[in-house]
Rosetta silent file (secondary structure, phi, psi, omega in degrees, C-alpha in Angstrom):
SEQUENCE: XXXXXXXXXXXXXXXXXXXXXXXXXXXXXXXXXXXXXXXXXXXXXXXXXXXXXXXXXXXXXXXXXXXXXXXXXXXXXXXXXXXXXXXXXXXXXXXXXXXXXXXXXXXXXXXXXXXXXXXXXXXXXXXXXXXXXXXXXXXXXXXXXXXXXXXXXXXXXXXXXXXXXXXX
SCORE:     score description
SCORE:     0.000 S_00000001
   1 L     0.000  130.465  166.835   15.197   10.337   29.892 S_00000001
   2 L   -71.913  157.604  174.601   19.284   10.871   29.843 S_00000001
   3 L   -65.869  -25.104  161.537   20.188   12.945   27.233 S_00000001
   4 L  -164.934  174.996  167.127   22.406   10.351   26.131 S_00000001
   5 L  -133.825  144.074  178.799   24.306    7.241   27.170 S_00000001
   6 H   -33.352  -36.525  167.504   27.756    6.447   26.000 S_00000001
   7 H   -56.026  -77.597 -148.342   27.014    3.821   23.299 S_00000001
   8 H   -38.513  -64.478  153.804   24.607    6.216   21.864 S_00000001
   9 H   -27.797  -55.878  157.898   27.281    8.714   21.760 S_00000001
  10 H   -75.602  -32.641  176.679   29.836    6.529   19.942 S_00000001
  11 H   -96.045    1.511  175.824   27.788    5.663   17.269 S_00000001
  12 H   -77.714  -25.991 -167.430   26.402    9.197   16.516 S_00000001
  13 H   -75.748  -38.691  164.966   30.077   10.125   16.498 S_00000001
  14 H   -47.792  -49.166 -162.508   30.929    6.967   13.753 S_00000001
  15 H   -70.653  -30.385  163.986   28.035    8.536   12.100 S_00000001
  16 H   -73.946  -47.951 -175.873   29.503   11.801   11.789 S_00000001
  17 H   -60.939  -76.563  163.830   32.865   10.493   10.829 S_00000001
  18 H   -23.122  -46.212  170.271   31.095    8.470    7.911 S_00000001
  19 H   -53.829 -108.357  170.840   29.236   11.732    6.993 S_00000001
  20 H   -19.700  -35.808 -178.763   32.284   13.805    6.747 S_00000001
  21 H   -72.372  -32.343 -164.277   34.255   11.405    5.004 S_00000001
  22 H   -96.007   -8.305  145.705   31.718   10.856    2.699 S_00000001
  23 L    76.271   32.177 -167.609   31.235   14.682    2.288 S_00000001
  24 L  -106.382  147.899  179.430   27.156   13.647    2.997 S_00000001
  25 L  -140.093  136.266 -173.024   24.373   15.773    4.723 S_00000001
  26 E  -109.559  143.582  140.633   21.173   14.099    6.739 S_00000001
  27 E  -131.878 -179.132 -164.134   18.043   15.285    8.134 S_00000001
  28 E  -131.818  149.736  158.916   15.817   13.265   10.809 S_00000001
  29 E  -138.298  124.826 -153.162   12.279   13.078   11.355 S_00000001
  30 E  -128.807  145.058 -175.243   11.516   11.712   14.601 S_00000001
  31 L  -127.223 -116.379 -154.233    7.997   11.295   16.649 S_00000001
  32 L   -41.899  -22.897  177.603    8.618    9.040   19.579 S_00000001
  33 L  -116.435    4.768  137.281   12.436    9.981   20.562 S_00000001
  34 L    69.864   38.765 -170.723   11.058   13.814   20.675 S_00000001
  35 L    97.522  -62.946 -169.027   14.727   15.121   18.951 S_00000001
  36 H   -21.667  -58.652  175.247   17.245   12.435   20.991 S_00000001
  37 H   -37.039  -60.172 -175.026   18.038   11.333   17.424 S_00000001
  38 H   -84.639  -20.366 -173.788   19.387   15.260   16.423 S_00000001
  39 H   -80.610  -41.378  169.615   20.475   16.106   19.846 S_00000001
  40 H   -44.053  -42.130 -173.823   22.709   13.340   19.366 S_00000001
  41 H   -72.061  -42.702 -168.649   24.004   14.401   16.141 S_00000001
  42 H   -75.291   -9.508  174.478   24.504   18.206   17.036 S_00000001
  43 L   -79.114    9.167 -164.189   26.021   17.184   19.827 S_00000001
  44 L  -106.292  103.893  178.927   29.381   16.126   17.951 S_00000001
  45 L   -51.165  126.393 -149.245   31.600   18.964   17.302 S_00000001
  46 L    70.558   24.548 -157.979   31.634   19.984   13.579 S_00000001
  47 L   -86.758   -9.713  169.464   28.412   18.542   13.356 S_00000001
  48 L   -76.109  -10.709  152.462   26.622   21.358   11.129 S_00000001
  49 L   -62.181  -82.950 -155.212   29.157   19.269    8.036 S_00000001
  50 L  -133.224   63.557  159.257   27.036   17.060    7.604 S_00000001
  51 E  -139.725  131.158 -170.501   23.497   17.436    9.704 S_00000001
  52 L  -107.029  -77.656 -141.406   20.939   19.813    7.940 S_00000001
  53 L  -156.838  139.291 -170.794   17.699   19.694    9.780 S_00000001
  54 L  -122.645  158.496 -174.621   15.866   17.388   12.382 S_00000001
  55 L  -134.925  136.001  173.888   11.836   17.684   12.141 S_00000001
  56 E   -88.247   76.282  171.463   10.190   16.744   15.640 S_00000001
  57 L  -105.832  105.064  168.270    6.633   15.614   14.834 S_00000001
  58 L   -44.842  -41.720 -160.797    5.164   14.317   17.667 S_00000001
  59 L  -133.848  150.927 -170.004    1.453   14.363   16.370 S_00000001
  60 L   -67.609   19.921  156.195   -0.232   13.172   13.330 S_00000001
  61 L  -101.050  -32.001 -178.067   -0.860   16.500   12.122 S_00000001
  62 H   -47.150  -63.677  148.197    2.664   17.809   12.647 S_00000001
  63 H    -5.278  -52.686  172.356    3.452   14.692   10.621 S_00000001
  64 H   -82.809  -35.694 -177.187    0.838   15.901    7.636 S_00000001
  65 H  -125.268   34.700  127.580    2.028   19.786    7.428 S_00000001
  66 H   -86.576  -47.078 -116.509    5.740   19.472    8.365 S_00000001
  67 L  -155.917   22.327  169.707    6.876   16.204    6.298 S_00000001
  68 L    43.109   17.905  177.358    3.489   15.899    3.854 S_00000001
  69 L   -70.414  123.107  175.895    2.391   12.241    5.228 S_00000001
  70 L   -39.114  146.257 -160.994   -0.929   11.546    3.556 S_00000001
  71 H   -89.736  -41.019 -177.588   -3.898   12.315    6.538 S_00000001
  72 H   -67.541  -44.759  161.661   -5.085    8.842    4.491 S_00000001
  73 H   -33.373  -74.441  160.330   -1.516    6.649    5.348 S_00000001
  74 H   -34.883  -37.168  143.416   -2.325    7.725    8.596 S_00000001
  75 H   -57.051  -91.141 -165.407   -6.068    6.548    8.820 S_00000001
  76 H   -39.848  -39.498 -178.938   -5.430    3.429    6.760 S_00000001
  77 L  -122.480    8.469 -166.353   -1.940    2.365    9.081 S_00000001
  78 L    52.678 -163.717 -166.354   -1.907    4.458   11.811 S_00000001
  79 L   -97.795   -4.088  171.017    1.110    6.690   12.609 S_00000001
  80 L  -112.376   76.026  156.714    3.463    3.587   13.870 S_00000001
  81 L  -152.232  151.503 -156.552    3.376    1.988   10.640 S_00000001
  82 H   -48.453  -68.872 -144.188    6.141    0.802    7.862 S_00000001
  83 H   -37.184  -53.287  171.732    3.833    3.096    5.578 S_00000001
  84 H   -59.822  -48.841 -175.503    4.144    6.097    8.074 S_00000001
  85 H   -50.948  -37.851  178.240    8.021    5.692    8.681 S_00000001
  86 H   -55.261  -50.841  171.561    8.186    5.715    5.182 S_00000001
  87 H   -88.410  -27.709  174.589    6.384    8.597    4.091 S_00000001
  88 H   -91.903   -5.072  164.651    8.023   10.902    6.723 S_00000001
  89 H   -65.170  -40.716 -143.089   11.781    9.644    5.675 S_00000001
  90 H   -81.978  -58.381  169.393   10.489   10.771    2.366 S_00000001
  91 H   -37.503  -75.822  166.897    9.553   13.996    3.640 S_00000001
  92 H   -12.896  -74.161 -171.607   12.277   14.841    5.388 S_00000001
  93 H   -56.128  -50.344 -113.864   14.436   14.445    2.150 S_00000001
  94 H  -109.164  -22.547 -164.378   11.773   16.142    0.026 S_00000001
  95 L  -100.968   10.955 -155.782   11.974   19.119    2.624 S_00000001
  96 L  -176.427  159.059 -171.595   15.677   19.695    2.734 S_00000001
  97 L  -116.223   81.811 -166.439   18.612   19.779    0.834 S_00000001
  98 L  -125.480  165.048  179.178   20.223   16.514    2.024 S_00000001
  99 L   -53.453  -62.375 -165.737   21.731   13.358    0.655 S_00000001
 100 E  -150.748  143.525 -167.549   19.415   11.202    2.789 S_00000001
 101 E  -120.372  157.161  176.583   16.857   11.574    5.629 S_00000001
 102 E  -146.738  152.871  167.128   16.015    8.859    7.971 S_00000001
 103 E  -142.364 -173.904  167.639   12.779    8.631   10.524 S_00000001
 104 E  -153.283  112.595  158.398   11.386    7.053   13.142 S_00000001
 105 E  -100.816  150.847  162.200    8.127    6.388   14.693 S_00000001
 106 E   175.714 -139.252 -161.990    6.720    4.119   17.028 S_00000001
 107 L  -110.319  119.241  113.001    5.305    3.063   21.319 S_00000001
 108 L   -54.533  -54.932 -151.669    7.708    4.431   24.070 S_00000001
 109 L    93.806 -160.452   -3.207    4.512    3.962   26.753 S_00000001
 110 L   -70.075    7.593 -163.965    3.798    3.594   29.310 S_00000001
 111 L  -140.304 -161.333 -163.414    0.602    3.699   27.782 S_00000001
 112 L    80.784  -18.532 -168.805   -0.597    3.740   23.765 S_00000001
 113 L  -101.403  166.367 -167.421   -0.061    0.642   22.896 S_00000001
 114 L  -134.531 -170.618  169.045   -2.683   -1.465   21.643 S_00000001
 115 L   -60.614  -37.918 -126.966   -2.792   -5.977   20.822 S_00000001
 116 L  -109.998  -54.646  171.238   -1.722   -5.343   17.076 S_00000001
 117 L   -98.824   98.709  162.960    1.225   -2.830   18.080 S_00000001
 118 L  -121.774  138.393 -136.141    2.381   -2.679   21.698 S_00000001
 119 L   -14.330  164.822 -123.400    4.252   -0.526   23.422 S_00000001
 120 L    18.543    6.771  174.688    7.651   -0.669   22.249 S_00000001
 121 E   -60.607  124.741  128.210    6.598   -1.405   18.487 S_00000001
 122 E  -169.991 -177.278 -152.801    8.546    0.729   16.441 S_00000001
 123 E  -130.790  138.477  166.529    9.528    1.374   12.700 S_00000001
 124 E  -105.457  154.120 -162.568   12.243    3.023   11.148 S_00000001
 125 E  -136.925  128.331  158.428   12.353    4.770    7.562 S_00000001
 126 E  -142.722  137.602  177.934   15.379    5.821    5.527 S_00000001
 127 E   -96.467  151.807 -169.635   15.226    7.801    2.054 S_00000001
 128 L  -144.586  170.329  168.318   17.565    8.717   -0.576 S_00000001
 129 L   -98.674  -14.942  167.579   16.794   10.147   -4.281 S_00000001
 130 L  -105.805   29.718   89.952   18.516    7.022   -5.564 S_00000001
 131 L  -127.504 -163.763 -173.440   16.917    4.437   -4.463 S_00000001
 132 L   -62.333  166.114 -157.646   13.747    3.189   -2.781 S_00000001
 133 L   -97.974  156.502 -179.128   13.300    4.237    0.864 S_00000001
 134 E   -86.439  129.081  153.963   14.306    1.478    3.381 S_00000001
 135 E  -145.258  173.344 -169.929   12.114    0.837    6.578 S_00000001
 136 E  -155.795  172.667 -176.986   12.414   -1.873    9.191 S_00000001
 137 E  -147.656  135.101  156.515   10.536   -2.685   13.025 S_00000001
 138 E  -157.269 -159.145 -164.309   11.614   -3.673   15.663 S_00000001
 139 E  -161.567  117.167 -157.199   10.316   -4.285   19.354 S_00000001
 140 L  -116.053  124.791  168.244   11.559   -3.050   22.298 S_00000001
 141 L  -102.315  149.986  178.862   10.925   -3.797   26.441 S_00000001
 142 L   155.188 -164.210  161.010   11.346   -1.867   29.103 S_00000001
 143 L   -94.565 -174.556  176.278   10.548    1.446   30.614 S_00000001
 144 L   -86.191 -142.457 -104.072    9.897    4.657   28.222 S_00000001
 145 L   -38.433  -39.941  173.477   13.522    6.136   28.765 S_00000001
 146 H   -68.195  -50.616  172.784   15.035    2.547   27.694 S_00000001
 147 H   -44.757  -21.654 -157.226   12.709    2.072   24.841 S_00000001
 148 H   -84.387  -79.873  179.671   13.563    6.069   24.031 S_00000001
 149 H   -39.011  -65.558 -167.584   17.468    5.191   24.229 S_00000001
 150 H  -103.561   36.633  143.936   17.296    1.994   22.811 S_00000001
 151 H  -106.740   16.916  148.164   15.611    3.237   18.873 S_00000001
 152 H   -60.496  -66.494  170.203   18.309    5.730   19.148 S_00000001
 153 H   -31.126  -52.561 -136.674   20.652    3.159   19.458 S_00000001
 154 H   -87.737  -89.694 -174.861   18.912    0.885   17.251 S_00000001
 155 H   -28.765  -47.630 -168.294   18.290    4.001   14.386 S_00000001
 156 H   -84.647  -65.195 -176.709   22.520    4.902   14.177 S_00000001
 157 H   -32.592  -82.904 -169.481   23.222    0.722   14.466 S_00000001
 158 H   -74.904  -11.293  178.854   20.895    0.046   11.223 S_00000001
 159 H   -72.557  -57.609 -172.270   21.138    3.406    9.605 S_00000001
 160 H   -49.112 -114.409  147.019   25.095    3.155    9.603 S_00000001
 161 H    51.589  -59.529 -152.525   24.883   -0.187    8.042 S_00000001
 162 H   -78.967  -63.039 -175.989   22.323    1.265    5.288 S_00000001
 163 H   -19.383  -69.141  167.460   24.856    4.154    5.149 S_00000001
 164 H   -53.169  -32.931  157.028   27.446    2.052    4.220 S_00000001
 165 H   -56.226  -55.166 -171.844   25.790    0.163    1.706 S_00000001
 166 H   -60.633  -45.434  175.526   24.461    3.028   -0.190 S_00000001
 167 L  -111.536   85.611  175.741   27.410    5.225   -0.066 S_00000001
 168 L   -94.525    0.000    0.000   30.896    2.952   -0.173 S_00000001
């Protein structure tokens, strides 16, 4: 996977500039982009202003004892599901002392995927203490390093957006 590609770049850096202005602090909780989400952010000079903490859980137990997602969410929807995206945004925030947390789960491949989600299926989650947490899907083709790249992309694109709404 590159570590980043230039769009990716530019909108982590809008995202920090939005942060900072807005005097705001994030954490991420990310399964399927394995960090790329915080490596983005920290990679932005001043970027400890507004990024608190990224939580990598790759597996549904990291998921259950870092970021408290119910072992039953996980049975009942699997771990690429609105429910799961949901409950680990929540987590994040719950876990940290930040405005708002955002996550993401989902299919990179090449393999994993199944008929009812396949490979590129995945769902993003973002939480706040003021209002209900946001999630979205979306569906991605490709190899795993584009699908990787493009819910990075995807994750800054609809977060900023949220961002904006939430905090003008």
């Amino acid at each position: 996977m590159k570590l980043l590609d230039e769009n990716i770049s530019i909108l982590a850096e809008k995202w920090g500039q939005f942060l900072r202005k807005k005097k705001l602090k994030c954490a991420v909780a990310e399964s399927c982009t394995g960090g790329g989400i915080a490596f983005a952010l920290t990679g932005i000079p001043g970027s400890s202003k507004f990024f608190e903490r990224g939580f990598v859980t790759y597996s549904n137990l990291s998921k259950q004892e870092l970021l408290d997602v119910p072992e039953n969410i996980i049975q009942a929807y699997g771990a690429v599901s609105k429910e799961t995206a949901e409950k680990m945004a929540e987590g994040a925030l719950n876990k940290s002392p930040v405005d708002f947390a955002i996550s993401v789960t989902g299919v990179a491949g090449p393999d994993g995927g199944t008929k009812e989600k396949p490979v590129g299926t995945i769902w993003f989650g973002l939480a706040t203490s003021m209002t209900d947490t946001r999630t979205t899907s979306e569906y991605f083709t490709g190899s795993r390093e584009s699908i990787r790249l493009a819910t990075i992309h995807y994750l800054f694109d609809w977060g900023l957006a949220n961002l904006h709404e939430l905090f003008p």
